[in-house]
CSV table of C-alpha atoms in Angstrom, one decimal:
chain,number,residue,atom,x,y,z
A,199,GLU,CA,144.2,115.8,65.6
A,200,ALA,CA,142.9,118.3,68.1
A,201,GLY,CA,142.4,121.8,66.8
A,202,VAL,CA,143.3,125.1,68.5
A,203,THR,CA,141.5,125.4,71.8
A,204,GLN,CA,140.8,128.5,73.9
A,205,PHE,CA,139.7,129.0,77.4
A,206,PRO,CA,137.4,130.4,78.7
A,207,SER,CA,134.8,130.6,75.9
A,208,HIS,CA,133.2,133.6,77.7
A,209,SER,CA,134.3,135.9,80.4
A,210,VAL,CA,132.4,138.8,82.0
A,211,ILE,CA,134.4,141.0,84.3
A,212,GLU,CA,134.2,144.5,85.8
A,213,LYS,CA,136.3,147.4,84.7
A,214,GLY,CA,139.6,147.4,86.6
A,215,GLN,CA,139.7,143.6,87.0
A,216,THR,CA,142.2,141.3,85.5
A,217,VAL,CA,141.5,138.5,83.0
A,218,THR,CA,143.7,135.9,81.6
A,219,LEU,CA,142.9,134.1,78.3
A,220,ARG,CA,144.5,130.9,77.3
A,221,CYS,CA,145.2,129.4,73.9
A,222,ASP,CA,146.5,125.9,73.2
A,223,PRO,CA,147.7,125.6,69.6
A,224,ILE,CA,147.8,122.6,67.5
A,225,SER,CA,150.6,120.3,68.7
A,226,GLY,CA,153.8,121.0,66.7
A,227,HIS,CA,152.8,124.4,65.5
A,228,ASP,CA,155.6,126.9,66.2
A,229,ASN,CA,153.6,129.9,65.1
A,230,LEU,CA,150.9,131.3,67.4
A,231,TYR,CA,148.9,134.4,66.8
A,232,TRP,CA,146.5,136.5,68.8
A,233,TYR,CA,143.8,138.5,67.1
A,234,ARG,CA,140.9,140.6,68.4
A,235,ARG,CA,137.5,141.5,67.0
A,236,VAL,CA,135.8,144.4,68.6
A,237,MET,CA,132.0,144.5,68.2
A,238,GLY,CA,131.1,144.7,64.5
A,239,LYS,CA,134.6,145.6,63.4
A,240,GLU,CA,137.4,143.8,61.6
A,241,ILE,CA,139.5,141.2,63.2
A,242,LYS,CA,142.8,142.8,64.1
A,243,PHE,CA,146.2,141.3,64.6
A,244,LEU,CA,147.7,141.6,68.1
A,245,LEU,CA,150.9,139.6,68.1
A,246,HIS,CA,152.8,136.6,66.8
A,247,PHE,CA,154.9,134.1,68.6
A,248,VAL,CA,157.5,131.8,67.1
A,249,LYS,CA,157.9,129.1,69.7
A,250,GLU,CA,158.4,131.1,72.9
A,251,SER,CA,159.7,134.3,71.3
A,252,LYS,CA,157.6,137.3,70.4
A,253,GLN,CA,158.2,137.8,66.7
A,254,ASP,CA,155.8,140.8,66.2
A,255,GLU,CA,153.8,142.5,68.8
A,256,SER,CA,153.0,145.6,66.8
A,257,GLY,CA,149.2,145.1,67.2
A,258,MET,CA,149.1,145.1,71.0
A,259,PRO,CA,146.9,148.1,71.9
A,260,ASN,CA,148.8,149.2,75.0
A,261,ASN,CA,150.8,148.0,78.0
A,262,ARG,CA,147.7,146.7,79.8
A,263,PHE,CA,148.0,143.7,77.5
A,264,LEU,CA,150.7,141.0,78.3
A,265,ALA,CA,151.1,137.9,76.2
A,266,GLU,CA,153.3,135.0,77.1
A,267,ARG,CA,154.1,131.6,75.7
A,268,THR,CA,155.7,129.4,78.2
A,269,GLY,CA,158.0,126.8,76.8
A,270,GLY,CA,156.7,127.5,73.3
A,271,THR,CA,153.5,125.5,73.9
A,272,TYR,CA,150.3,127.2,75.2
A,273,SER,CA,150.0,131.0,75.4
A,274,THR,CA,148.2,133.3,77.7
A,275,LEU,CA,147.0,136.9,77.1
A,276,LYS,CA,146.4,138.9,80.3
A,277,VAL,CA,144.6,142.1,80.4
A,278,GLN,CA,145.3,144.2,83.5
A,279,PRO,CA,143.4,146.3,84.4
A,280,ALA,CA,140.6,145.7,81.9
A,281,GLU,CA,138.8,148.7,80.4
A,282,LEU,CA,135.4,148.9,78.7
A,283,GLU,CA,136.9,149.1,75.2
A,284,ASP,CA,138.7,145.8,75.7
A,285,SER,CA,135.4,144.0,75.2
A,286,GLY,CA,135.4,141.8,72.1
A,287,VAL,CA,136.2,138.4,70.8
A,288,TYR,CA,139.8,137.3,71.2
A,289,PHE,CA,141.0,134.7,68.7
A,290,CYS,CA,144.0,132.6,68.7
A,291,ALA,CA,145.5,130.9,65.7
A,292,SER,CA,148.5,128.6,65.0
A,293,SER,CA,150.4,127.5,62.0
A,294,GLN,CA,153.2,125.2,61.1
A,295,GLU,CA,155.1,127.2,58.6
A,296,ARG,CA,155.2,130.8,57.4
A,297,GLY,CA,155.3,132.1,53.9
A,298,ALA,CA,153.0,131.5,50.9
A,299,ARG,CA,152.1,128.0,52.1
A,300,GLU,CA,151.0,129.1,55.5
A,301,THR,CA,147.5,128.1,56.7
A,302,GLN,CA,146.5,129.5,60.0
A,303,TYR,CA,144.1,127.4,62.1
A,304,PHE,CA,141.8,129.4,64.4
A,305,GLY,CA,140.3,128.6,67.8
A,306,PRO,CA,136.7,129.3,68.6
A,307,GLY,CA,137.6,132.6,70.4
A,308,THR,CA,137.0,133.9,73.9
A,309,ARG,CA,134.2,136.4,74.2
A,310,LEU,CA,135.2,139.1,76.7
A,311,LEU,CA,132.7,141.5,78.1
A,312,VAL,CA,134.0,144.3,80.4
A,313,LEU,CA,131.2,146.0,82.4
B,40,GLY,CA,148.3,150.7,55.0
B,41,ASP,CA,146.9,147.4,53.8
B,42,SER,CA,143.2,146.9,54.4
B,43,VAL,CA,140.2,144.8,53.4
B,44,THR,CA,136.7,146.1,52.8
B,45,GLN,CA,133.8,143.7,52.6
B,46,MET,CA,130.1,144.0,52.1
B,47,GLU,CA,128.2,144.8,55.2
B,48,GLY,CA,125.6,142.4,56.4
B,49,PRO,CA,123.5,140.8,57.5
B,50,VAL,CA,122.5,139.0,54.4
B,51,THR,CA,119.4,136.8,54.4
B,52,LEU,CA,118.7,134.5,51.4
B,53,SER,CA,116.3,131.7,50.6
B,54,GLU,CA,117.7,128.2,50.1
B,55,GLU,CA,119.1,127.7,46.6
B,56,ALA,CA,119.5,131.4,46.0
B,57,PHE,CA,122.7,132.8,44.4
B,58,LEU,CA,125.2,134.4,46.8
B,59,THR,CA,127.7,137.2,46.3
B,60,ILE,CA,129.7,138.8,49.1
B,61,ASN,CA,131.8,141.6,47.8
B,62,CYS,CA,135.4,142.1,49.0
B,63,THR,CA,137.9,144.7,47.8
B,64,TYR,CA,141.4,145.3,49.2
B,65,THR,CA,144.2,147.8,49.4
B,66,ALA,CA,147.7,146.5,49.5
B,67,THR,CA,151.2,147.3,48.3
B,68,GLY,CA,152.9,144.5,46.4
B,69,TYR,CA,151.2,141.2,45.7
B,70,PRO,CA,149.2,139.9,48.7
B,71,SER,CA,147.5,136.5,49.0
B,72,LEU,CA,143.7,136.6,49.5
B,73,PHE,CA,141.5,134.4,51.6
B,74,TRP,CA,137.9,133.7,52.6
B,75,TYR,CA,137.4,132.4,56.1
B,76,VAL,CA,134.1,131.1,57.5
B,77,GLN,CA,132.9,131.0,61.1
B,78,TYR,CA,130.1,128.7,61.9
B,79,PRO,CA,128.1,129.3,65.1
B,80,GLY,CA,130.2,128.3,68.1
B,81,GLU,CA,133.3,127.5,66.1
B,82,GLY,CA,136.5,129.1,65.1
B,83,LEU,CA,137.4,130.6,61.8
B,84,GLN,CA,138.0,128.0,59.1
B,85,LEU,CA,139.8,128.6,55.9
B,86,LEU,CA,137.2,128.4,53.1
B,87,LEU,CA,139.4,129.1,50.1
B,88,LYS,CA,142.4,131.1,49.0
B,89,ALA,CA,144.2,132.6,46.0
B,90,THR,CA,147.8,133.5,45.9
B,91,LYS,CA,148.2,135.4,42.7
B,92,ALA,CA,146.3,137.4,40.2
B,93,ASP,CA,143.6,135.6,38.1
B,94,ASP,CA,143.8,132.5,40.5
B,95,LYS,CA,140.4,131.1,41.4
B,96,GLY,CA,139.9,129.6,44.8
B,97,SER,CA,137.1,127.1,45.3
B,98,ASN,CA,135.7,124.9,48.0
B,99,LYS,CA,132.3,123.5,49.0
B,100,GLY,CA,130.7,125.1,46.0
B,101,PHE,CA,132.1,128.6,46.8
B,102,GLU,CA,134.4,130.4,44.4
B,103,ALA,CA,136.4,133.6,44.4
B,104,THR,CA,138.7,135.0,41.7
B,105,TYR,CA,141.7,137.2,42.5
B,106,ARG,CA,141.2,140.3,40.3
B,107,LYS,CA,144.1,142.6,40.5
B,108,GLU,CA,142.7,145.1,38.1
B,109,THR,CA,139.7,145.7,40.3
B,110,THR,CA,141.5,144.8,43.6
B,111,SER,CA,138.6,142.4,44.4
B,112,PHE,CA,138.0,138.9,45.6
B,113,HIS,CA,134.3,138.5,45.6
B,114,LEU,CA,132.8,135.3,47.1
B,115,GLU,CA,130.1,133.5,45.1
B,116,LYS,CA,128.0,130.4,45.4
B,117,GLY,CA,125.4,129.3,42.9
B,118,SER,CA,122.9,127.7,45.3
B,119,VAL,CA,123.2,128.3,49.0
B,120,GLN,CA,122.0,125.8,51.7
B,121,VAL,CA,120.8,126.3,55.2
B,122,SER,CA,124.1,124.8,56.4
B,123,ASP,CA,126.0,127.7,54.8
B,124,SER,CA,124.6,130.1,57.4
B,125,ALA,CA,127.7,131.6,59.1
B,126,VAL,CA,129.9,134.7,59.2
B,127,TYR,CA,132.3,135.1,56.3
B,128,PHE,CA,135.5,137.0,56.5
B,129,CYS,CA,137.6,138.2,53.6
B,130,ALA,CA,141.3,138.6,54.4
B,131,LEU,CA,144.7,139.3,52.8
B,132,LYS,CA,148.2,138.3,53.8
B,133,ASP,CA,150.7,140.9,52.8
B,134,THR,CA,154.3,140.4,51.7
B,135,GLY,CA,155.3,140.7,55.3
B,136,ASN,CA,153.1,137.7,56.2
B,137,GLN,CA,150.7,139.8,58.2
B,138,PHE,CA,147.0,139.1,58.0
B,139,TYR,CA,144.3,141.9,57.5
B,140,PHE,CA,140.7,140.9,57.9
B,141,GLY,CA,137.4,142.5,56.8
B,142,THR,CA,134.6,143.2,59.3
B,143,GLY,CA,132.8,140.0,58.4
B,144,THR,CA,129.4,139.4,56.7
B,145,SER,CA,126.7,137.4,58.4
B,146,LEU,CA,124.8,135.1,56.2
B,147,THR,CA,121.5,133.5,57.1
B,148,VAL,CA,119.9,131.0,54.7
B,149,ILE,CA,116.2,130.3,55.3
B,150,PRO,CA,114.5,127.1,54.1
């Protein structure tokens, strides 16, 4: 069974540019999450999809971030325009069920550097 | 709000040394507690978890006990190996099913 995959693995862009990150969850997982780890700090929740619907986007930092999950399969996270403080590692995770039995499976992350 | 505080790294140990990575939490209600590990170039993997007070999670020689009285979930291993070199994250899942992670502790084990 393939795990969670993310693309690209690294991205270096200039301030003001646009970047789109992609996450392919494990097949059949309805829950998809985005997290971010800014240099040396904790991993923070950004948002949660259930299928194609945004269940919780309370962690999204501002309106420069737009997440979509077309058809309830893969998800994209677009940053437009990117700022220096957006640099960090963006993780995606997916799970099959919520609640006490939930196990989230993480992708390898996308390392974003904004210059 | 809910939060997790874990020991800052980096930690460097010799092979076969004893490992402790401290983790304490702040939460309302009764969260579930987790340790995740990230090996170089890979995603976070669930290492172990505990869902209620006094539960002990264990996997691959690692252990952690959910201590409600001290709000702690310290990770321990009796004899580390070079292959244990990774970044370890303590996390809690609150009653609203939201995850909170610590800052991560980098462990390097030298032969």
